[in-house]
Short mmCIF file of C-alpha atoms in Angstrom, two decimals:
data_model
loop_
_atom_site.label_atom_id
_atom_site.label_comp_id
_atom_site.label_asym_id
_atom_site.label_seq_id
_atom_site.Cartn_x
_atom_site.Cartn_y
_atom_site.Cartn_z
CA UNK A 19 93.55 -21.83 -20.30
CA UNK A 20 90.69 -20.22 -18.32
CA UNK A 21 90.85 -19.52 -14.70
CA UNK A 22 88.42 -22.24 -13.80
CA UNK A 23 90.48 -24.82 -15.58
CA UNK A 24 93.53 -23.49 -13.68
CA UNK A 25 91.64 -23.88 -10.51
CA UNK A 26 90.52 -27.34 -11.42
CA UNK A 27 94.16 -28.27 -12.03
CA UNK A 28 95.38 -26.84 -8.78
CA UNK A 29 96.79 -29.57 -6.83
CA UNK A 30 96.26 -30.33 -3.11
CA UNK A 31 99.82 -29.40 -2.40
CA UNK A 32 99.26 -25.94 -3.75
CA UNK A 33 96.04 -25.58 -1.84
CA UNK A 34 97.84 -26.71 1.35
CA UNK A 35 100.55 -24.15 0.51
CA UNK A 36 98.23 -21.18 0.99
CA UNK A 37 96.88 -22.68 4.25
CA UNK A 38 100.44 -23.31 5.44
CA UNK A 39 101.62 -19.78 4.30
CA UNK A 40 98.72 -18.15 6.09
CA UNK A 41 99.42 -20.13 9.37
CA UNK A 42 103.19 -19.28 8.97
CA UNK A 43 102.43 -15.68 8.59
CA UNK A 44 100.09 -15.72 11.64
CA UNK A 45 103.00 -17.28 13.65
CA UNK A 46 105.61 -14.96 12.21
CA UNK A 47 103.62 -11.79 12.66
CA UNK A 48 102.28 -13.05 15.97
CA UNK A 49 98.73 -12.35 14.72
CA UNK A 50 96.07 -13.12 17.36
CA UNK A 51 92.26 -12.72 17.08
CA UNK A 52 91.30 -9.32 18.55
CA UNK A 53 89.45 -9.90 21.82
CA UNK A 54 85.68 -10.00 21.61
CA UNK A 55 85.23 -7.11 24.03
CA UNK A 56 86.76 -4.79 21.44
CA UNK A 57 83.93 -5.77 18.91
CA UNK A 58 81.30 -5.38 21.56
CA UNK A 59 82.67 -2.09 22.69
CA UNK A 60 82.51 -0.75 19.12
CA UNK A 61 78.88 -2.02 18.72
CA UNK A 62 77.77 -0.74 22.01
CA UNK A 63 79.63 2.48 21.32
CA UNK A 64 77.74 2.98 18.13
CA UNK A 65 74.43 2.30 19.94
CA UNK A 66 75.26 4.74 22.70
CA UNK A 67 76.08 7.44 19.99
CA UNK A 68 72.80 6.64 18.31
CA UNK A 69 71.00 6.98 21.61
CA UNK A 70 72.82 10.39 22.24
CA UNK A 71 71.80 11.69 18.78
CA UNK A 72 68.24 10.65 19.36
CA UNK A 73 68.31 12.17 22.85
CA UNK A 74 69.75 15.60 21.56
CA UNK A 75 67.39 15.35 18.69
CA UNK A 76 64.51 14.93 21.25
CA UNK A 77 65.81 17.93 23.24
CA UNK A 78 65.89 20.07 20.00
CA UNK A 79 62.34 18.79 19.20
CA UNK A 80 61.15 19.67 22.71
CA UNK A 81 62.48 23.16 22.33
CA UNK A 82 60.88 23.56 18.95
CA UNK A 83 57.45 22.34 20.54
CA UNK A 84 58.04 24.96 23.24
CA UNK A 85 58.61 27.65 20.66
CA UNK A 86 55.70 26.67 18.56
CA UNK A 87 53.31 26.39 21.40
CA UNK A 88 54.38 29.57 23.23
CA UNK A 89 55.13 31.91 20.29
CA UNK A 90 51.73 33.62 20.78
CA UNK A 91 49.61 31.70 18.37
CA UNK A 92 46.64 32.24 20.74
CA UNK A 93 46.84 35.97 19.98
CA UNK A 94 48.49 35.79 16.56
CA UNK A 95 46.10 38.51 15.10
CA UNK A 96 47.75 40.92 17.52
CA UNK A 97 51.02 40.58 15.60
CA UNK A 98 50.46 38.97 12.19
CA UNK A 99 47.89 38.67 9.44
CA UNK A 100 48.04 34.86 9.53
CA UNK A 101 49.20 31.88 11.64
CA UNK A 102 51.54 31.02 8.90
CA UNK A 103 53.29 34.39 8.95
CA UNK A 104 53.80 34.11 12.64
CA UNK A 105 55.12 30.56 12.19
CA UNK A 106 57.67 31.63 9.65
CA UNK A 107 58.61 34.70 11.82
CA UNK A 108 59.18 32.60 15.08
CA UNK A 109 60.49 29.30 13.60
CA UNK A 110 63.71 28.68 15.48
CA UNK A 111 65.95 27.71 12.57
CA UNK A 112 68.87 27.00 14.91
CA UNK A 113 66.73 24.22 16.60
CA UNK A 114 65.44 22.99 13.31
CA UNK A 115 69.19 22.69 12.31
CA UNK A 116 70.12 20.92 15.43
CA UNK A 117 67.17 18.51 15.05
CA UNK A 118 68.11 17.76 11.43
CA UNK A 119 71.76 17.29 12.31
CA UNK A 120 70.88 14.80 15.15
CA UNK A 121 68.66 12.97 12.75
CA UNK A 122 71.41 12.54 10.28
CA UNK A 123 73.89 11.54 13.00
CA UNK A 124 71.40 9.04 14.40
CA UNK A 125 70.89 7.69 10.88
CA UNK A 126 74.67 7.51 10.37
CA UNK A 127 75.04 5.64 13.64
CA UNK A 128 72.31 3.24 13.03
CA UNK A 129 73.52 2.39 9.58
CA UNK A 130 76.89 1.47 11.27
CA UNK A 131 75.44 -1.01 13.75
CA UNK A 132 75.83 -4.66 12.75
CA UNK A 133 72.43 -4.86 11.08
CA UNK A 134 71.83 -1.26 10.18
CA UNK A 135 72.62 -1.78 6.49
CA UNK A 136 69.63 -4.21 6.13
CA UNK A 137 67.18 -1.33 6.32
CA UNK A 138 66.59 1.35 3.73
CA UNK A 139 67.74 4.87 4.37
CA UNK A 140 64.25 6.12 4.69
CA UNK A 141 63.33 3.47 7.23
CA UNK A 142 66.51 4.06 9.39
CA UNK A 143 66.06 7.95 9.08
CA UNK A 144 62.37 7.69 9.97
CA UNK A 145 62.86 5.43 12.90
CA UNK A 146 65.40 7.85 14.38
CA UNK A 147 63.13 10.76 13.76
CA UNK A 148 60.09 8.97 15.26
CA UNK A 149 62.19 8.20 18.36
CA UNK A 150 63.25 11.89 18.66
CA UNK A 151 59.64 12.95 18.16
CA UNK A 152 58.40 10.70 20.96
CA UNK A 153 61.30 11.70 23.22
CA UNK A 154 60.75 15.35 22.35
CA UNK A 155 57.09 15.20 23.30
CA UNK A 156 58.00 13.44 26.54
CA UNK A 157 60.65 16.07 27.36
CA UNK A 158 58.24 18.84 26.46
CA UNK A 159 55.62 17.52 28.85
CA UNK A 160 58.47 17.51 31.50
CA UNK A 161 59.20 21.14 30.72
CA UNK A 162 62.78 20.44 29.31
CA UNK A 163 62.13 22.55 26.23
CA UNK A 164 61.29 25.53 28.38
CA UNK A 165 64.29 24.86 30.66
CA UNK A 166 66.76 24.53 27.70
CA UNK A 167 65.46 27.72 26.11
CA UNK A 168 65.69 29.52 29.41
CA UNK A 169 69.17 28.13 30.18
CA UNK A 170 70.50 28.98 26.73
CA UNK A 171 69.19 32.46 26.73
CA UNK A 172 70.91 33.21 30.12
CA UNK A 173 74.21 31.63 29.05
CA UNK A 174 74.46 32.87 25.44
CA UNK A 175 73.47 36.43 24.82
CA UNK A 176 73.41 35.74 21.03
CA UNK A 177 71.04 32.81 21.28
CA UNK A 178 67.70 33.70 19.88
CA UNK A 179 65.48 32.64 22.74
CA UNK A 180 61.74 32.77 22.67
CA UNK A 181 61.85 35.52 25.05
CA UNK A 182 63.91 37.63 22.68
CA UNK A 183 61.55 36.75 19.87
CA UNK A 184 58.50 37.69 22.06
CA UNK A 185 60.21 40.98 22.84
CA UNK A 186 60.94 41.72 19.15
CA UNK A 187 57.32 40.96 18.27
CA UNK A 188 55.63 42.66 21.23
CA UNK A 189 57.67 45.65 22.21
CA UNK A 190 56.27 47.84 19.43
CA UNK A 191 54.01 50.65 20.84
CA UNK A 192 53.53 52.21 17.38
CA UNK A 193 52.00 48.98 16.13
CA UNK A 194 49.84 48.76 19.33
CA UNK A 195 51.76 46.21 21.37
CA UNK A 196 53.82 46.34 24.38
CA UNK A 197 55.33 44.10 27.14
CA UNK A 198 56.30 45.26 30.59
CA UNK A 199 55.17 45.56 34.12
CA UNK A 200 52.69 47.61 36.10
CA UNK A 201 54.25 50.20 38.39
CA UNK A 202 51.18 51.68 40.06
CA UNK A 203 48.62 54.31 39.65
CA UNK A 204 49.45 57.75 38.42
CA UNK A 205 48.84 60.35 41.12
CA UNK A 206 47.39 62.89 38.57
CA UNK A 207 44.65 60.73 36.99
CA UNK A 208 43.38 57.25 36.86
CA UNK A 209 46.13 56.12 34.45
CA UNK A 210 48.28 53.11 35.31
CA UNK A 211 51.99 53.53 35.18
CA UNK A 212 53.67 50.91 33.10
CA UNK A 213 57.37 50.27 32.34
CA UNK A 214 57.93 48.60 28.94
CA UNK A 215 60.59 46.11 27.93
CA UNK A 216 62.97 49.03 26.91
CA UNK A 217 62.50 50.76 30.28
CA UNK A 218 60.27 53.57 29.15
CA UNK A 219 57.46 54.53 31.60
CA UNK A 220 54.05 54.84 29.91
CA UNK A 221 50.68 56.21 31.21
CA UNK A 222 48.19 53.53 30.44
CA UNK A 223 44.68 54.58 29.94
CA UNK A 224 42.66 51.77 31.33
CA UNK A 225 39.18 52.99 30.39
CA UNK A 226 38.53 50.05 28.07
CA UNK A 227 40.04 47.38 30.04
CA UNK A 228 37.64 44.94 31.80
CA UNK A 229 38.10 43.58 35.31
CA UNK A 230 40.05 40.61 34.24
CA UNK A 231 42.50 42.78 32.24
CA UNK A 232 42.99 44.99 35.23
CA UNK A 233 43.52 42.07 37.54
CA UNK A 234 46.15 40.60 35.22
CA UNK A 235 47.83 44.11 34.80
CA UNK A 236 47.90 44.68 38.50
CA UNK A 237 49.06 41.23 39.21
CA UNK A 238 52.61 42.42 39.39
CA UNK A 239 54.09 40.20 36.67
CA UNK A 240 55.13 40.81 33.22
CA UNK A 241 52.22 41.30 30.78
CA UNK A 242 51.41 41.85 27.15
CA UNK A 243 49.28 44.88 26.46
CA UNK A 244 47.41 45.54 23.34
CA UNK A 245 46.40 49.10 22.74
CA UNK A 246 47.03 52.38 20.72
CA UNK A 247 49.85 54.74 21.39
CA UNK A 248 48.24 58.14 21.74
CA UNK A 249 51.18 60.34 22.75
CA UNK A 250 54.95 60.25 23.21
CA UNK A 251 55.13 63.39 25.33
CA UNK A 252 54.54 62.03 27.86
CA UNK A 253 54.24 58.38 26.76
CA UNK A 254 50.54 57.59 26.72
CA UNK A 255 48.90 54.35 25.64
CA UNK A 256 45.29 53.61 25.39
CA UNK A 257 45.13 49.91 26.45
CA UNK A 258 42.62 47.51 24.96
CA UNK A 259 43.50 44.17 26.57
CA UNK A 260 46.07 42.66 28.87
CA UNK A 261 47.41 39.09 28.68
CA UNK A 262 49.76 37.35 31.14
CA UNK A 263 53.33 36.73 30.17
CA UNK A 264 53.27 33.03 29.37
CA UNK A 265 56.93 32.34 29.11
CA UNK A 266 57.72 32.06 32.84
CA UNK A 267 56.67 28.53 32.77
CA UNK A 268 55.48 25.87 30.28
CA UNK A 269 51.87 26.70 29.66
CA UNK A 270 49.30 24.00 29.39
CA UNK A 271 46.93 23.66 26.43
CA UNK A 272 44.07 24.66 28.74
CA UNK A 273 45.81 27.90 29.56
CA UNK A 274 46.55 28.59 25.98
CA UNK A 275 42.93 27.86 25.08
CA UNK A 276 41.80 30.26 27.81
CA UNK A 277 44.10 32.89 26.47
CA UNK A 278 42.71 32.44 23.01
CA UNK A 279 39.09 32.69 24.22
CA UNK A 280 39.87 35.73 26.27
CA UNK A 281 41.64 37.38 23.32
CA UNK A 282 38.88 36.74 20.92
CA UNK A 283 36.22 37.72 23.38
CA UNK A 284 38.03 41.10 24.14
CA UNK A 285 38.61 41.85 20.44
CA UNK A 286 35.00 41.12 19.55
CA UNK A 287 33.82 43.16 22.54
CA UNK A 288 35.84 46.14 21.28
CA UNK A 289 34.43 45.80 17.85
CA UNK A 290 30.88 45.65 19.22
CA UNK A 291 31.50 48.73 21.43
CA UNK A 292 32.78 50.67 18.41
CA UNK A 293 29.85 49.59 16.38
CA UNK A 294 27.38 50.55 19.07
CA UNK A 295 29.12 53.89 19.58
CA UNK A 296 29.10 54.59 15.90
CA UNK A 297 25.33 54.08 15.78
CA UNK A 298 24.77 56.15 18.85
CA UNK A 299 26.91 59.03 17.83
CA UNK A 300 27.02 61.32 14.85
CA UNK A 301 30.79 61.89 14.81
CA UNK A 302 33.80 59.64 15.31
CA UNK A 303 35.29 62.13 17.80
CA UNK A 304 32.94 60.74 20.43
CA UNK A 305 34.67 57.35 20.22
CA UNK A 306 37.39 58.60 22.49
CA UNK A 307 38.05 56.45 25.50
CA UNK A 308 34.92 54.31 25.24
CA UNK A 309 35.39 52.61 21.91
CA UNK A 310 38.74 53.68 20.58
CA UNK A 311 40.03 50.08 20.69
CA UNK A 312 37.70 49.16 17.85
CA UNK A 313 40.18 50.70 15.42
CA UNK A 314 43.11 48.45 16.71
CA UNK A 315 44.55 46.31 13.92
CA UNK A 316 43.89 43.12 15.93
CA UNK A 317 40.22 43.99 16.25
CA UNK A 318 40.01 44.65 12.59
CA UNK A 319 41.80 41.32 11.61
CA UNK A 320 39.47 39.31 13.86
CA UNK A 321 36.48 41.07 12.58
CA UNK A 322 37.51 40.54 9.02
CA UNK A 323 38.19 36.85 9.64
CA UNK A 324 34.93 36.23 11.32
CA UNK A 325 32.97 38.33 8.86
CA UNK A 326 34.22 36.05 5.96
CA UNK B 8 86.28 -32.44 19.02
CA UNK B 9 85.38 -33.60 15.51
CA UNK B 10 87.39 -36.52 14.17
CA UNK B 11 87.15 -35.00 10.66
CA UNK B 12 87.44 -31.25 10.45
CA UNK B 13 85.87 -31.22 6.93
CA UNK B 14 82.50 -32.32 8.47
CA UNK B 15 82.47 -29.26 10.76
CA UNK B 16 80.02 -26.41 10.09
CA UNK B 17 81.69 -23.09 9.43
CA UNK B 18 80.63 -21.89 12.82
CA UNK B 19 82.13 -24.93 14.51
CA UNK B 20 85.36 -24.40 12.64
CA UNK B 21 85.41 -20.77 13.86
CA UNK B 22 84.88 -21.89 17.41
CA UNK B 23 87.74 -24.44 17.04
CA UNK B 24 90.08 -21.95 15.34
CA UNK B 25 89.63 -19.65 18.26
CA UNK B 26 90.94 -22.37 20.56
CA UNK B 27 93.53 -23.71 18.28
CA UNK B 28 94.88 -21.77 15.31
CA UNK B 29 95.65 -25.00 13.36
CA UNK B 30 91.97 -25.31 12.70
CA UNK B 31 92.07 -22.03 10.84
CA UNK B 32 93.93 -23.92 8.23
CA UNK B 33 90.81 -25.89 7.48
CA UNK B 34 88.88 -22.68 7.02
CA UNK B 35 91.53 -21.39 4.57
CA UNK B 36 91.23 -24.75 2.71
CA UNK B 37 87.54 -24.55 2.61
CA UNK B 38 87.36 -21.15 1.18
CA UNK B 39 90.48 -20.39 -0.73
CA UNK B 40 89.27 -21.54 -4.06
CA UNK B 41 85.93 -19.72 -3.82
CA UNK B 42 87.53 -16.60 -2.68
CA UNK B 43 90.35 -16.79 -5.24
CA UNK B 44 87.71 -17.04 -7.97
CA UNK B 45 85.75 -14.13 -6.44
CA UNK B 46 88.71 -11.79 -6.22
CA UNK B 47 89.68 -12.79 -9.74
CA UNK B 48 86.29 -11.93 -10.89
CA UNK B 49 86.45 -8.67 -9.07
CA UNK B 50 89.46 -7.93 -11.26
CA UNK B 51 92.59 -9.05 -9.39
CA UNK B 52 94.06 -10.76 -12.29
CA UNK B 53 97.78 -11.23 -11.61
CA UNK B 54 98.31 -14.53 -9.84
CA UNK B 55 100.89 -13.11 -7.44
CA UNK B 56 98.58 -10.16 -6.48
CA UNK B 57 95.79 -12.54 -6.04
CA UNK B 58 97.73 -14.69 -3.65
CA UNK B 59 98.73 -11.62 -1.69
CA UNK B 60 95.18 -10.42 -1.55
CA UNK B 61 94.02 -13.81 -0.37
CA UNK B 62 96.67 -13.99 2.30
CA UNK B 63 95.55 -10.57 3.55
CA UNK B 64 91.92 -11.72 3.42
CA UNK B 65 92.63 -14.79 5.63
CA UNK B 66 94.90 -12.86 8.05
CA UNK B 67 92.05 -10.28 8.46
CA UNK B 68 89.53 -13.10 8.96
CA UNK B 69 91.71 -14.63 11.64
CA UNK B 70 92.18 -11.20 13.44
CA UNK B 71 88.47 -10.60 13.38
CA UNK B 72 87.35 -14.11 14.24
CA UNK B 73 85.83 -12.81 17.45
CA UNK B 74 83.91 -10.18 15.58
CA UNK B 75 82.12 -12.80 13.41
CA UNK B 76 78.57 -11.81 13.50
CA UNK B 77 76.56 -15.07 13.99
CA UNK B 78 73.46 -13.48 12.62
CA UNK B 79 75.16 -13.78 9.24
CA UNK B 80 76.33 -16.94 7.51
CA UNK B 81 80.08 -17.38 7.77
CA UNK B 82 80.25 -17.34 4.00
CA UNK B 83 78.60 -13.94 3.74
CA UNK B 84 80.99 -12.60 6.46
CA UNK B 85 84.17 -13.92 4.73
CA UNK B 86 82.94 -12.74 1.21
CA UNK B 87 82.45 -9.32 2.73
CA UNK B 88 85.95 -9.26 4.01
CA UNK B 89 87.21 -10.51 0.65
CA UNK B 90 85.24 -7.79 -1.16
CA UNK B 91 86.63 -5.09 1.14
CA UNK B 92 90.06 -6.36 0.75
CA UNK B 93 89.88 -6.48 -3.06
CA UNK B 94 88.55 -2.89 -3.03
CA UNK B 95 91.52 -1.86 -0.73
CA UNK B 96 93.82 -3.56 -3.12
CA UNK B 97 92.59 -1.51 -6.04
CA UNK B 98 92.95 1.61 -4.04
CA UNK B 99 96.44 0.79 -2.78
CA UNK B 100 97.58 -0.17 -6.26
CA UNK B 101 95.64 2.63 -7.85
CA UNK B 102 94.26 0.35 -10.63
CA UNK B 103 90.86 -0.04 -12.11
CA UNK B 104 89.38 -3.58 -11.71
CA UNK B 105 90.58 -5.57 -14.74
CA UNK B 106 87.89 -7.21 -16.76
CA UNK B 107 88.82 -10.94 -16.80
CA UNK B 108 85.78 -12.81 -16.12
CA UNK B 109 85.98 -16.51 -15.12
CA UNK B 110 83.66 -18.35 -17.40
CA UNK B 111 83.74 -21.49 -19.32
CA UNK B 112 82.10 -19.77 -22.29
CA UNK B 113 79.51 -17.11 -23.12
CA UNK B 114 76.54 -19.13 -21.79
CA UNK B 115 76.82 -17.94 -18.18
CA UNK B 116 76.74 -14.27 -19.05
CA UNK B 117 74.02 -14.82 -21.63
CA UNK B 118 71.99 -16.70 -19.09
CA UNK B 119 72.48 -13.78 -16.68
CA UNK B 120 71.06 -11.35 -19.10
CA UNK B 121 67.98 -13.38 -19.90
CA UNK B 122 67.14 -14.40 -16.35
CA UNK B 123 64.48 -12.93 -14.20
CA UNK B 124 62.32 -9.95 -15.02
CA UNK B 125 63.43 -9.77 -18.59
CA UNK B 126 62.87 -13.43 -19.40
CA UNK B 127 59.80 -12.68 -21.45
CA UNK B 128 61.84 -10.41 -23.75
CA UNK B 129 62.92 -11.83 -26.94
CA UNK B 130 65.80 -14.16 -26.76
CA UNK B 131 69.07 -13.99 -28.50
CA UNK B 132 69.01 -12.82 -32.02
CA UNK B 133 72.71 -12.82 -32.38
CA UNK B 134 75.49 -14.93 -31.24
CA UNK B 135 76.84 -13.18 -28.26
CA UNK B 136 80.45 -12.26 -28.26
CA UNK B 137 81.42 -13.19 -24.74
CA UNK B 138 84.51 -10.92 -24.83
CA UNK B 139 82.28 -7.94 -25.66
CA UNK B 140 79.90 -8.86 -22.89
CA UNK B 141 82.74 -9.19 -20.42
CA UNK B 142 84.17 -5.90 -21.41
CA UNK B 143 80.67 -4.25 -21.12
CA UNK B 144 80.33 -5.78 -17.63
CA UNK B 145 83.58 -4.23 -16.52
CA UNK B 146 82.56 -0.90 -17.88
CA UNK B 147 79.57 -0.98 -15.59
CA UNK B 148 79.54 1.12 -12.54
CA UNK B 149 80.94 -0.85 -9.46
CA UNK B 150 77.56 -0.53 -7.67
CA UNK B 151 75.89 -2.59 -10.46
CA UNK B 152 78.87 -4.83 -11.32
CA UNK B 153 79.35 -6.18 -7.72
CA UNK B 154 75.79 -7.52 -7.24
CA UNK B 155 75.79 -8.91 -10.72
CA UNK B 156 79.00 -10.90 -10.09
CA UNK B 157 77.82 -12.15 -6.72
CA UNK B 158 74.43 -13.17 -8.09
CA UNK B 159 75.27 -14.76 -11.37
CA UNK B 160 78.87 -15.98 -10.94
CA UNK B 161 79.00 -16.65 -7.20
CA UNK B 162 75.38 -17.74 -7.20
CA UNK B 163 74.45 -15.90 -3.89
CA UNK B 164 71.00 -15.20 -2.74
CA UNK B 165 69.85 -11.66 -2.49
CA UNK B 166 69.97 -11.78 1.30
CA UNK B 167 73.63 -12.94 1.15
CA UNK B 168 74.46 -10.25 -1.40
CA UNK B 169 72.94 -7.69 0.86
CA UNK B 170 75.03 -9.01 3.78
CA UNK B 171 78.28 -9.07 1.69
CA UNK B 172 77.81 -5.56 0.18
CA UNK B 173 76.12 -4.13 3.29
CA UNK B 174 73.01 -3.01 1.43
CA UNK B 175 69.34 -3.65 1.97
CA UNK B 176 67.96 -6.73 0.16
CA UNK B 177 65.54 -4.50 -1.80
CA UNK B 178 68.35 -2.49 -3.08
CA UNK B 179 70.20 -5.66 -4.24
CA UNK B 180 67.10 -6.50 -6.43
CA UNK B 181 67.07 -2.95 -7.85
CA UNK B 182 70.76 -2.87 -8.54
CA UNK B 183 70.61 -6.24 -10.28
CA UNK B 184 67.75 -5.20 -12.37
CA UNK B 185 69.21 -1.84 -13.27
CA UNK B 186 72.64 -3.50 -13.78
CA UNK B 187 71.23 -5.92 -16.33
CA UNK B 188 69.45 -3.04 -18.14
CA UNK B 189 72.67 -1.01 -18.19
CA UNK B 190 74.50 -4.01 -19.48
CA UNK B 191 72.04 -4.56 -22.25
CA UNK B 192 72.24 -0.79 -23.16
CA UNK B 193 75.99 -1.07 -23.38
CA UNK B 194 75.72 -4.12 -25.56
CA UNK B 195 73.18 -2.45 -27.80
CA UNK B 196 75.65 0.40 -28.28
CA UNK B 197 78.09 -2.28 -29.41
CA UNK B 198 75.45 -3.68 -31.80
CA UNK B 199 75.04 -6.81 -29.69
CA UNK B 200 71.41 -7.67 -29.10
CA UNK B 201 70.37 -9.88 -26.24
#
């Protein structure tokens, strides 16, 4: 006999039996419906967790934006051959990881809401990511990315802050880059005294700096200096251009564009000076002090790029 | 209050059961046959086991009455609980779902395989051995078997299947399509051509 037939033959008494036994068990085990607030609490709890995941994802994204907009892309030729190389070098994997983790958590939470299962994985994941993107942009505009990076670098020495990355990229006199602060003029000559990020005092030759560079250098704040290390006894550095330290606050797009324009202008100027000097002089020795910056890697990179 | 509880909608019956548990008996009466068939199809073959599973299902339904999501049909909600309870039962008893389909012959299964996207394909060359088909269905991966059972034996719409199994509607369609293909492949291996 098939099960359907069995079912069809089931008597009303048997049907009532299950109903009665269920009601009896409800009585016996004192089963009561769980209160509605418990279900609401779980549902709202999941939404709150989703909100938190999106919020933390947004924070991670705002720090990522901060990194990617302040990592020195405006002057990338000073440190790298291409924007891509710089991007790979400065990409904060920890924040990428945090962002990815939060996206997965947000997806997990959303899937566990009452209606979350109705949407595809891609749609749920993308919606959480889009919310984090929008939130991240907003937080970045409010300067949260900068504040988080700043806070984390102060509290956690091992945390790879943008400042640490900048120091790693820029404190390299042999490669023609330094960061530090102006200390005053040397009493012996016209050189500027400059303390780099490692505390070494350098004599900066400022013959090839223009008025804006000098103003930036003497402004008193931390600066980037591009140049050529000429001696280590004493520490001498022929400076070619000076740029403000942009990490002290979230820089605007206008400021970054201005930095880019200034950088390109200065590098092209150095190239032109060197070219003019070469035409005017018979030997390369005469390039000293007046057009030495033309041989800097950054100048050559820019010249090569624009010559193509 | 309704004079006749059988004329109540499910939602009304739920509301009444929350006020007076005796009304819950009507919900049990309304769904016990359907759910009994369903858990049987899911593989709970032994009558005593099935009765235990059914009792557990209804107790769970009663406990969670306040959590009934009114954006779903009550039927989808109770089937979801039944499905989960049947799965829990397998896990607890550590047995594989047993393949004992409820059918009145091979027609239902055969119809299942020839419905929908594949209807243009050639029809039945060989008399289908329903036992073989049934065995093949139970050899299918659970993710294909469950939607197939709900669609072709419980006659649920894709939306309801999605609500019961907690998967998107599009995925239901895909699983049913693939499930049918898988089933056909299994039957071909057994030299049964649909």
